[in-house]
Amino acid sequence: MYSIIIWFLAATLMIGEVEAAEVAKLKQDVYAISEAGVTSLVLLSEDGVLITDPANPERAKALQAEIAKLTPRPVTRIVLSHEHLDHVGGTEAFPGAEVICHLSCKAVFDLDVGGSAPKKVHAVFNDQHSFQFGGRKVTLIHVGPADGFASTIIHLPEDAIIYSADLYADRYIIPGIWMDNDNYLGVLKALRLMRDLKPQIAVNAHSTSTSVQALQENVTFVEDLYQLVSTQINKTIATKGPGAVMDNIPRWSQELKLDQYKDWSNYATEFPAHVRRMALSIYHGG
Ligand SMILES: [Zn+2]
């Protein structure tokens, strides 16, 4: 009997690993669909469906199957959160859909050798771009260099919903290897901007949580990190001159701590990389 229960539990866990999609209804005609480690915002309308970040061809098919359970209408618009290739693949699974990305996406897509980037981007925008979709306002806000160059917040102002990608995680210190392309000053600016939009729901591309708590905690985390590192940089410049800053960054990475975050995953191993990235962002501008 117990072995049957254990087998059943094991089988359930294994099925769990295959990852069934998680579909969260946020508002009427607004969904967050999580599948294969990526969450897309999905808006339904009479004319078609808007999605964010299909990610890759396999996931795009799975997402399409989930959307088909909600509506017979096709995906007509795809908004990309930024240029990184783990977000932008799979657009060809939605023929006829208009692909929208910040204008700096294109330069990166032109350099893609692996075939992940969209074959075609139909519309680009600069600072901000608003449009109506199914009777609701959608605003795309480019936040400037943050995680990459095209980081865009998708804002539904009437619903107090935002969607963002790779700008924060849920009590998780992002591994340093993924930080090389981050401008931490831009990330701080983006997080403050998102907080100031006063969202009630914050969808994050690599999380199934839509709570604003993770966003708020990360504004504080990055502000604390900025304070910690900028104090050292200013002190060093005042006493030894700007030339001494670069020499000190490896030591600061090891010695500086924010132990109030020690319960966040990866704190012990990955926090030093965040000190380093913040120091370079402050001192070098990127
Ligand atoms: Zn990214």
mmCIF file of C-alpha atoms and ligand atoms in Angstrom:
data_model
loop_
_atom_site.group_PDB
_atom_site.id
_atom_site.type_symbol
_atom_site.label_atom_id
_atom_site.label_comp_id
_atom_site.label_asym_id
_atom_site.label_seq_id
_atom_site.Cartn_x
_atom_site.Cartn_y
_atom_site.Cartn_z
ATOM 1 C CA MET A 1 0.000 0.000 0.000
ATOM 2 C CA TYR A 2 2.703 2.470 1.033
ATOM 3 C CA SER A 3 4.742 1.590 -2.018
ATOM 4 C CA ILE A 4 1.719 2.431 -4.200
ATOM 5 C CA ILE A 5 1.352 5.761 -2.427
ATOM 6 C CA ILE A 6 5.079 6.433 -2.806
ATOM 7 C CA TRP A 7 4.938 5.445 -6.482
ATOM 8 C CA PHE A 8 1.939 7.725 -6.967
ATOM 9 C CA LEU A 9 3.709 10.614 -5.229
ATOM 10 C CA ALA A 10 6.870 10.018 -7.254
ATOM 11 C CA ALA A 11 4.872 9.882 -10.490
ATOM 12 C CA THR A 12 3.062 13.076 -9.528
ATOM 13 C CA LEU A 13 6.365 14.776 -8.785
ATOM 14 C CA MET A 14 7.777 13.585 -12.089
ATOM 15 C CA ILE A 15 4.774 14.918 -13.933
ATOM 16 C CA GLY A 16 5.311 18.123 -11.955
ATOM 17 C CA GLU A 17 8.835 18.334 -13.352
ATOM 18 C CA VAL A 18 7.465 18.304 -16.894
ATOM 19 C CA GLU A 19 5.856 21.547 -15.737
ATOM 20 C CA ALA A 20 2.182 21.962 -16.342
ATOM 21 C CA ALA A 21 1.359 25.523 -17.304
ATOM 22 C CA GLU A 22 0.190 27.805 -14.523
ATOM 23 C CA VAL A 23 -2.611 30.058 -15.652
ATOM 24 C CA ALA A 24 -3.487 32.980 -13.380
ATOM 25 C CA LYS A 25 -6.443 35.213 -14.201
ATOM 26 C CA LEU A 26 -5.404 38.722 -13.115
ATOM 27 C CA LYS A 27 -8.419 40.719 -14.355
ATOM 28 C CA GLN A 28 -11.156 40.214 -16.931
ATOM 29 C CA ASP A 29 -9.308 39.196 -20.150
ATOM 30 C CA VAL A 30 -5.866 39.549 -18.517
ATOM 31 C CA TYR A 31 -3.832 36.449 -17.661
ATOM 32 C CA ALA A 32 -0.337 35.496 -16.570
ATOM 33 C CA ILE A 33 0.633 32.158 -18.098
ATOM 34 C CA SER A 34 3.760 30.484 -16.708
ATOM 35 C CA GLU A 35 5.308 27.718 -18.713
ATOM 36 C CA ALA A 36 8.834 26.297 -18.871
ATOM 37 C CA GLY A 37 10.287 28.897 -16.519
ATOM 38 C CA VAL A 38 8.881 31.940 -18.298
ATOM 39 C CA THR A 39 5.714 33.890 -17.560
ATOM 40 C CA SER A 40 3.887 35.734 -20.322
ATOM 41 C CA LEU A 41 1.272 38.416 -19.889
ATOM 42 C CA VAL A 42 -1.726 37.525 -22.055
ATOM 43 C CA LEU A 43 -4.485 39.979 -23.020
ATOM 44 C CA LEU A 44 -7.621 38.772 -24.746
ATOM 45 C CA SER A 45 -9.758 40.922 -27.019
ATOM 46 C CA GLU A 46 -12.492 40.596 -29.625
ATOM 47 C CA ASP A 47 -9.902 40.987 -32.376
ATOM 48 C CA GLY A 48 -7.104 38.802 -31.104
ATOM 49 C CA VAL A 49 -4.613 38.165 -28.353
ATOM 50 C CA LEU A 50 -1.580 40.097 -27.127
ATOM 51 C CA ILE A 51 1.266 38.188 -25.502
ATOM 52 C CA THR A 52 4.683 39.036 -24.092
ATOM 53 C CA ASP A 53 7.891 37.008 -24.395
ATOM 54 C CA PRO A 54 7.089 33.699 -26.127
ATOM 55 C CA ALA A 55 10.691 32.708 -25.203
ATOM 56 C CA ASN A 56 11.378 29.855 -27.637
ATOM 57 C CA PRO A 57 9.547 27.787 -30.299
ATOM 58 C CA GLU A 58 8.700 24.886 -27.985
ATOM 59 C CA ARG A 59 7.303 27.118 -25.267
ATOM 60 C CA ALA A 60 5.477 29.222 -27.864
ATOM 61 C CA LYS A 61 3.565 26.097 -28.959
ATOM 62 C CA ALA A 62 2.708 25.209 -25.376
ATOM 63 C CA LEU A 63 1.588 28.793 -24.727
ATOM 64 C CA GLN A 64 -0.550 28.701 -27.845
ATOM 65 C CA ALA A 65 -2.245 25.519 -26.558
ATOM 66 C CA GLU A 66 -3.024 27.223 -23.227
ATOM 67 C CA ILE A 67 -4.397 30.324 -24.959
ATOM 68 C CA ALA A 68 -6.609 28.091 -27.145
ATOM 69 C CA LYS A 69 -8.339 26.943 -23.923
ATOM 70 C CA LEU A 70 -9.270 30.590 -23.218
ATOM 71 C CA THR A 71 -10.193 31.884 -26.670
ATOM 72 C CA PRO A 72 -10.406 30.732 -30.301
ATOM 73 C CA ARG A 73 -8.847 34.040 -31.439
ATOM 74 C CA PRO A 74 -5.271 34.165 -32.760
ATOM 75 C CA VAL A 75 -2.291 35.944 -31.248
ATOM 76 C CA THR A 76 -2.098 39.223 -33.141
ATOM 77 C CA ARG A 77 0.512 41.155 -31.164
ATOM 78 C CA ILE A 78 3.728 40.121 -29.423
ATOM 79 C CA VAL A 79 5.485 42.583 -27.119
ATOM 80 C CA LEU A 80 9.078 41.712 -26.235
ATOM 81 C CA SER A 81 10.299 42.822 -22.814
ATOM 82 C CA HIS A 82 13.900 43.274 -23.958
ATOM 83 C CA GLU A 83 16.417 41.882 -26.431
ATOM 84 C CA HIS A 84 17.728 38.834 -24.553
ATOM 85 C CA LEU A 85 17.410 35.676 -26.566
ATOM 86 C CA ASP A 86 15.777 33.551 -23.855
ATOM 87 C CA HIS A 87 12.745 35.877 -24.127
ATOM 88 C CA VAL A 88 12.390 36.679 -27.814
ATOM 89 C CA GLY A 89 12.350 33.283 -29.558
ATOM 90 C CA GLY A 90 9.235 31.555 -30.830
ATOM 91 C CA THR A 91 7.546 34.533 -32.491
ATOM 92 C CA GLU A 92 7.235 32.587 -35.770
ATOM 93 C CA ALA A 93 4.801 30.194 -34.045
ATOM 94 C CA PHE A 94 2.234 33.013 -34.340
ATOM 95 C CA PRO A 95 1.995 33.817 -38.060
ATOM 96 C CA GLY A 96 0.425 37.171 -38.763
ATOM 97 C CA ALA A 97 1.247 38.556 -35.304
ATOM 98 C CA GLU A 98 2.876 41.954 -35.105
ATOM 99 C CA VAL A 99 6.168 41.840 -33.154
ATOM 100 C CA ILE A 100 6.988 44.966 -31.129
ATOM 101 C CA CYS A 101 10.296 45.666 -29.392
ATOM 102 C CA HIS A 102 12.277 48.716 -28.319
ATOM 103 C CA LEU A 103 14.367 50.036 -31.221
ATOM 104 C CA SER A 104 17.656 48.840 -29.690
ATOM 105 C CA CYS A 105 16.460 45.216 -30.058
ATOM 106 C CA LYS A 106 17.077 45.259 -33.769
ATOM 107 C CA ALA A 107 20.828 45.823 -33.570
ATOM 108 C CA VAL A 108 21.171 42.797 -31.283
ATOM 109 C CA PHE A 109 18.832 40.631 -33.384
ATOM 110 C CA ASP A 110 20.934 41.400 -36.466
ATOM 111 C CA LEU A 111 23.950 39.872 -34.661
ATOM 112 C CA ASP A 112 22.152 36.676 -33.568
ATOM 113 C CA VAL A 113 23.897 33.647 -35.054
ATOM 114 C CA GLY A 114 21.875 30.955 -33.263
ATOM 115 C CA GLY A 115 18.544 31.674 -34.916
ATOM 116 C CA SER A 116 16.666 32.565 -31.709
ATOM 117 C CA ALA A 117 15.860 36.157 -32.610
ATOM 118 C CA PRO A 118 12.625 37.011 -34.453
ATOM 119 C CA LYS A 119 13.008 36.982 -38.230
ATOM 120 C CA LYS A 120 10.989 40.168 -38.335
ATOM 121 C CA VAL A 121 10.236 43.016 -35.940
ATOM 122 C CA HIS A 122 7.214 44.913 -37.258
ATOM 123 C CA ALA A 123 7.194 47.912 -34.947
ATOM 124 C CA VAL A 124 9.770 49.642 -32.792
ATOM 125 C CA PHE A 125 9.399 52.501 -30.340
ATOM 126 C CA ASN A 126 11.696 54.896 -28.546
ATOM 127 C CA ASP A 127 10.947 56.193 -25.022
ATOM 128 C CA GLN A 128 7.301 55.299 -24.641
ATOM 129 C CA HIS A 129 4.504 53.894 -26.756
ATOM 130 C CA SER A 130 0.812 53.633 -25.851
ATOM 131 C CA PHE A 131 -1.998 51.915 -27.704
ATOM 132 C CA GLN A 132 -5.470 50.536 -27.079
ATOM 133 C CA PHE A 133 -5.911 46.778 -27.083
ATOM 134 C CA GLY A 134 -9.370 45.325 -26.579
ATOM 135 C CA GLY A 135 -10.588 48.551 -24.991
ATOM 136 C CA ARG A 136 -7.751 48.822 -22.468
ATOM 137 C CA LYS A 137 -4.733 51.063 -22.534
ATOM 138 C CA VAL A 138 -1.316 49.444 -22.873
ATOM 139 C CA THR A 139 1.823 51.527 -22.362
ATOM 140 C CA LEU A 140 5.318 50.328 -23.180
ATOM 141 C CA ILE A 141 7.925 52.226 -21.155
ATOM 142 C CA HIS A 142 11.580 51.939 -22.133
ATOM 143 C CA VAL A 143 13.624 52.282 -18.956
ATOM 144 C CA GLY A 144 17.020 52.683 -20.636
ATOM 145 C CA PRO A 145 20.045 50.472 -20.072
ATOM 146 C CA ALA A 146 19.206 48.058 -17.257
ATOM 147 C CA ASP A 147 19.222 44.313 -18.033
ATOM 148 C CA GLY A 148 20.509 44.853 -21.565
ATOM 149 C CA PHE A 149 19.559 47.948 -23.546
ATOM 150 C CA ALA A 150 15.927 47.452 -24.465
ATOM 151 C CA SER A 151 14.404 46.855 -21.000
ATOM 152 C CA THR A 152 10.735 47.708 -21.270
ATOM 153 C CA ILE A 153 7.977 47.815 -18.679
ATOM 154 C CA ILE A 154 4.571 46.822 -19.993
ATOM 155 C CA HIS A 155 2.028 48.867 -18.048
ATOM 156 C CA LEU A 156 -1.745 48.491 -17.978
ATOM 157 C CA PRO A 157 -2.559 51.740 -16.152
ATOM 158 C CA GLU A 158 -6.315 51.135 -15.751
ATOM 159 C CA ASP A 159 -5.650 47.708 -14.237
ATOM 160 C CA ALA A 160 -2.603 48.723 -12.120
ATOM 161 C CA ILE A 161 -0.688 45.816 -13.657
ATOM 162 C CA ILE A 162 2.951 45.862 -14.756
ATOM 163 C CA TYR A 163 5.057 43.249 -16.526
ATOM 164 C CA SER A 164 8.840 43.247 -16.473
ATOM 165 C CA ALA A 165 11.681 40.825 -17.103
ATOM 166 C CA ASP A 166 14.998 40.142 -15.399
ATOM 167 C CA LEU A 167 15.074 43.291 -13.250
ATOM 168 C CA TYR A 168 14.481 41.516 -9.929
ATOM 169 C CA ALA A 169 13.813 38.097 -8.462
ATOM 170 C CA ASP A 170 11.835 36.828 -5.517
ATOM 171 C CA ARG A 171 14.180 36.696 -2.483
ATOM 172 C CA TYR A 172 16.841 35.329 -4.790
ATOM 173 C CA ILE A 173 20.227 36.862 -5.485
ATOM 174 C CA ILE A 174 20.591 36.517 -9.262
ATOM 175 C CA PRO A 175 23.780 34.554 -10.113
ATOM 176 C CA GLY A 176 26.657 36.852 -11.046
ATOM 177 C CA ILE A 177 27.093 35.284 -14.476
ATOM 178 C CA TRP A 178 23.762 36.827 -15.514
ATOM 179 C CA MET A 179 24.718 40.254 -14.188
ATOM 180 C CA ASP A 180 27.507 41.051 -16.664
ATOM 181 C CA ASN A 181 25.066 42.772 -18.996
ATOM 182 C CA ASP A 182 23.350 44.772 -16.236
ATOM 183 C CA ASN A 183 23.766 48.461 -15.601
ATOM 184 C CA TYR A 184 22.884 48.574 -11.906
ATOM 185 C CA LEU A 185 22.112 52.307 -11.983
ATOM 186 C CA GLY A 186 19.598 51.600 -14.737
ATOM 187 C CA VAL A 187 18.159 48.689 -12.755
ATOM 188 C CA LEU A 188 17.708 50.977 -9.741
ATOM 189 C CA LYS A 189 16.012 53.588 -11.918
ATOM 190 C CA ALA A 190 13.737 50.937 -13.453
ATOM 191 C CA LEU A 191 12.738 49.472 -10.083
ATOM 192 C CA ARG A 192 11.903 52.917 -8.684
ATOM 193 C CA LEU A 193 9.895 53.720 -11.792
ATOM 194 C CA MET A 194 7.934 50.493 -11.421
ATOM 195 C CA ARG A 195 7.288 51.144 -7.732
ATOM 196 C CA ASP A 196 6.123 54.703 -8.525
ATOM 197 C CA LEU A 197 3.568 53.356 -11.012
ATOM 198 C CA LYS A 198 1.905 51.936 -7.856
ATOM 199 C CA PRO A 199 1.008 48.569 -9.352
ATOM 200 C CA GLN A 200 -1.292 46.181 -7.539
ATOM 201 C CA ILE A 201 -0.039 43.273 -9.614
ATOM 202 C CA ALA A 202 3.575 42.903 -10.761
ATOM 203 C CA VAL A 203 4.170 40.097 -13.236
ATOM 204 C CA ASN A 204 7.813 39.055 -13.473
ATOM 205 C CA ALA A 205 8.983 37.028 -16.473
ATOM 206 C CA HIS A 206 10.857 34.353 -14.511
ATOM 207 C CA SER A 207 8.480 34.038 -11.557
ATOM 208 C CA THR A 208 5.013 32.641 -11.034
ATOM 209 C CA SER A 209 4.407 35.191 -8.268
ATOM 210 C CA THR A 210 2.463 38.321 -9.202
ATOM 211 C CA SER A 211 2.741 39.974 -5.797
ATOM 212 C CA VAL A 212 4.185 43.492 -5.605
ATOM 213 C CA GLN A 213 6.077 42.498 -2.468
ATOM 214 C CA ALA A 214 9.055 41.104 -4.395
ATOM 215 C CA LEU A 215 9.311 44.361 -6.348
ATOM 216 C CA GLN A 216 9.164 46.478 -3.195
ATOM 217 C CA GLU A 217 11.772 44.324 -1.443
ATOM 218 C CA ASN A 218 14.087 44.608 -4.431
ATOM 219 C CA VAL A 219 13.809 48.408 -4.573
ATOM 220 C CA THR A 220 15.056 48.411 -0.967
ATOM 221 C CA PHE A 221 17.750 45.808 -1.705
ATOM 222 C CA VAL A 222 19.198 47.752 -4.637
ATOM 223 C CA GLU A 223 18.958 51.064 -2.747
ATOM 224 C CA ASP A 224 20.832 49.471 0.183
ATOM 225 C CA LEU A 225 23.456 48.068 -2.181
ATOM 226 C CA TYR A 226 23.861 51.446 -3.894
ATOM 227 C CA GLN A 227 24.298 53.149 -0.508
ATOM 228 C CA LEU A 228 26.805 50.549 0.696
ATOM 229 C CA VAL A 229 29.005 50.713 -2.399
ATOM 230 C CA SER A 230 28.765 54.445 -3.137
ATOM 231 C CA THR A 231 29.873 55.250 0.439
ATOM 232 C CA GLN A 232 33.072 53.258 -0.149
ATOM 233 C CA ILE A 233 33.680 54.812 -3.557
ATOM 234 C CA ASN A 234 33.210 58.368 -2.274
ATOM 235 C CA LYS A 235 35.475 57.723 0.730
ATOM 236 C CA THR A 236 38.187 56.257 -1.496
ATOM 237 C CA ILE A 237 38.020 59.123 -4.001
ATOM 238 C CA ALA A 238 38.220 61.670 -1.172
ATOM 239 C CA THR A 239 41.228 60.052 0.518
ATOM 240 C CA LYS A 240 43.183 58.341 -2.280
ATOM 241 C CA GLY A 241 41.816 59.759 -5.520
ATOM 242 C CA PRO A 242 39.679 58.193 -8.274
ATOM 243 C CA GLY A 243 42.514 55.977 -9.500
ATOM 244 C CA ALA A 244 42.305 53.870 -6.329
ATOM 245 C CA VAL A 245 38.680 52.806 -6.875
ATOM 246 C CA MET A 246 39.319 50.034 -9.404
ATOM 247 C CA ASP A 247 42.029 48.487 -7.215
ATOM 248 C CA ASN A 248 39.589 48.230 -4.315
ATOM 249 C CA ILE A 249 36.653 46.604 -6.107
ATOM 250 C CA PRO A 250 37.894 42.979 -5.697
ATOM 251 C CA ARG A 251 38.375 43.539 -1.942
ATOM 252 C CA TRP A 252 34.975 45.248 -1.513
ATOM 253 C CA SER A 253 33.345 42.339 -3.332
ATOM 254 C CA GLN A 254 34.638 40.003 -0.645
ATOM 255 C CA GLU A 255 34.277 42.257 2.412
ATOM 256 C CA LEU A 256 31.099 44.289 1.973
ATOM 257 C CA LYS A 257 27.932 42.638 3.244
ATOM 258 C CA LEU A 258 24.228 43.313 3.590
ATOM 259 C CA ASP A 259 23.452 40.566 6.055
ATOM 260 C CA GLN A 260 19.814 41.581 6.401
ATOM 261 C CA TYR A 261 19.436 39.722 3.074
ATOM 262 C CA LYS A 262 21.305 36.576 4.155
ATOM 263 C CA ASP A 263 18.111 34.506 3.953
ATOM 264 C CA TRP A 264 17.725 35.211 0.233
ATOM 265 C CA SER A 265 18.811 32.286 -1.944
ATOM 266 C CA ASN A 266 22.409 32.485 -3.189
ATOM 267 C CA TYR A 267 23.349 35.308 -0.803
ATOM 268 C CA ALA A 268 26.564 33.624 0.366
ATOM 269 C CA THR A 269 27.849 32.790 -3.096
ATOM 270 C CA GLU A 270 26.458 35.490 -5.378
ATOM 271 C CA PHE A 271 26.327 38.697 -3.324
ATOM 272 C CA PRO A 272 29.998 39.545 -4.086
ATOM 273 C CA ALA A 273 29.182 39.703 -7.810
ATOM 274 C CA HIS A 274 26.450 42.244 -7.059
ATOM 275 C CA VAL A 275 28.889 44.447 -5.120
ATOM 276 C CA ARG A 276 31.267 44.296 -8.084
ATOM 277 C CA ARG A 277 28.553 45.076 -10.638
ATOM 278 C CA MET A 278 27.222 47.981 -8.570
ATOM 279 C CA ALA A 279 30.739 49.370 -8.065
ATOM 280 C CA LEU A 280 31.469 49.271 -11.807
ATOM 281 C CA SER A 281 28.075 50.773 -12.619
ATOM 282 C CA ILE A 282 28.663 53.685 -10.224
ATOM 283 C CA TYR A 283 32.322 54.264 -11.063
ATOM 284 C CA HIS A 284 32.268 53.565 -14.779
ATOM 285 C CA GLY A 285 28.641 54.282 -15.677
ATOM 286 C CA GLY A 286 27.916 50.742 -16.772
HETATM 287 ZN ZN ZN B 1 17.489 39.431 -19.748
#
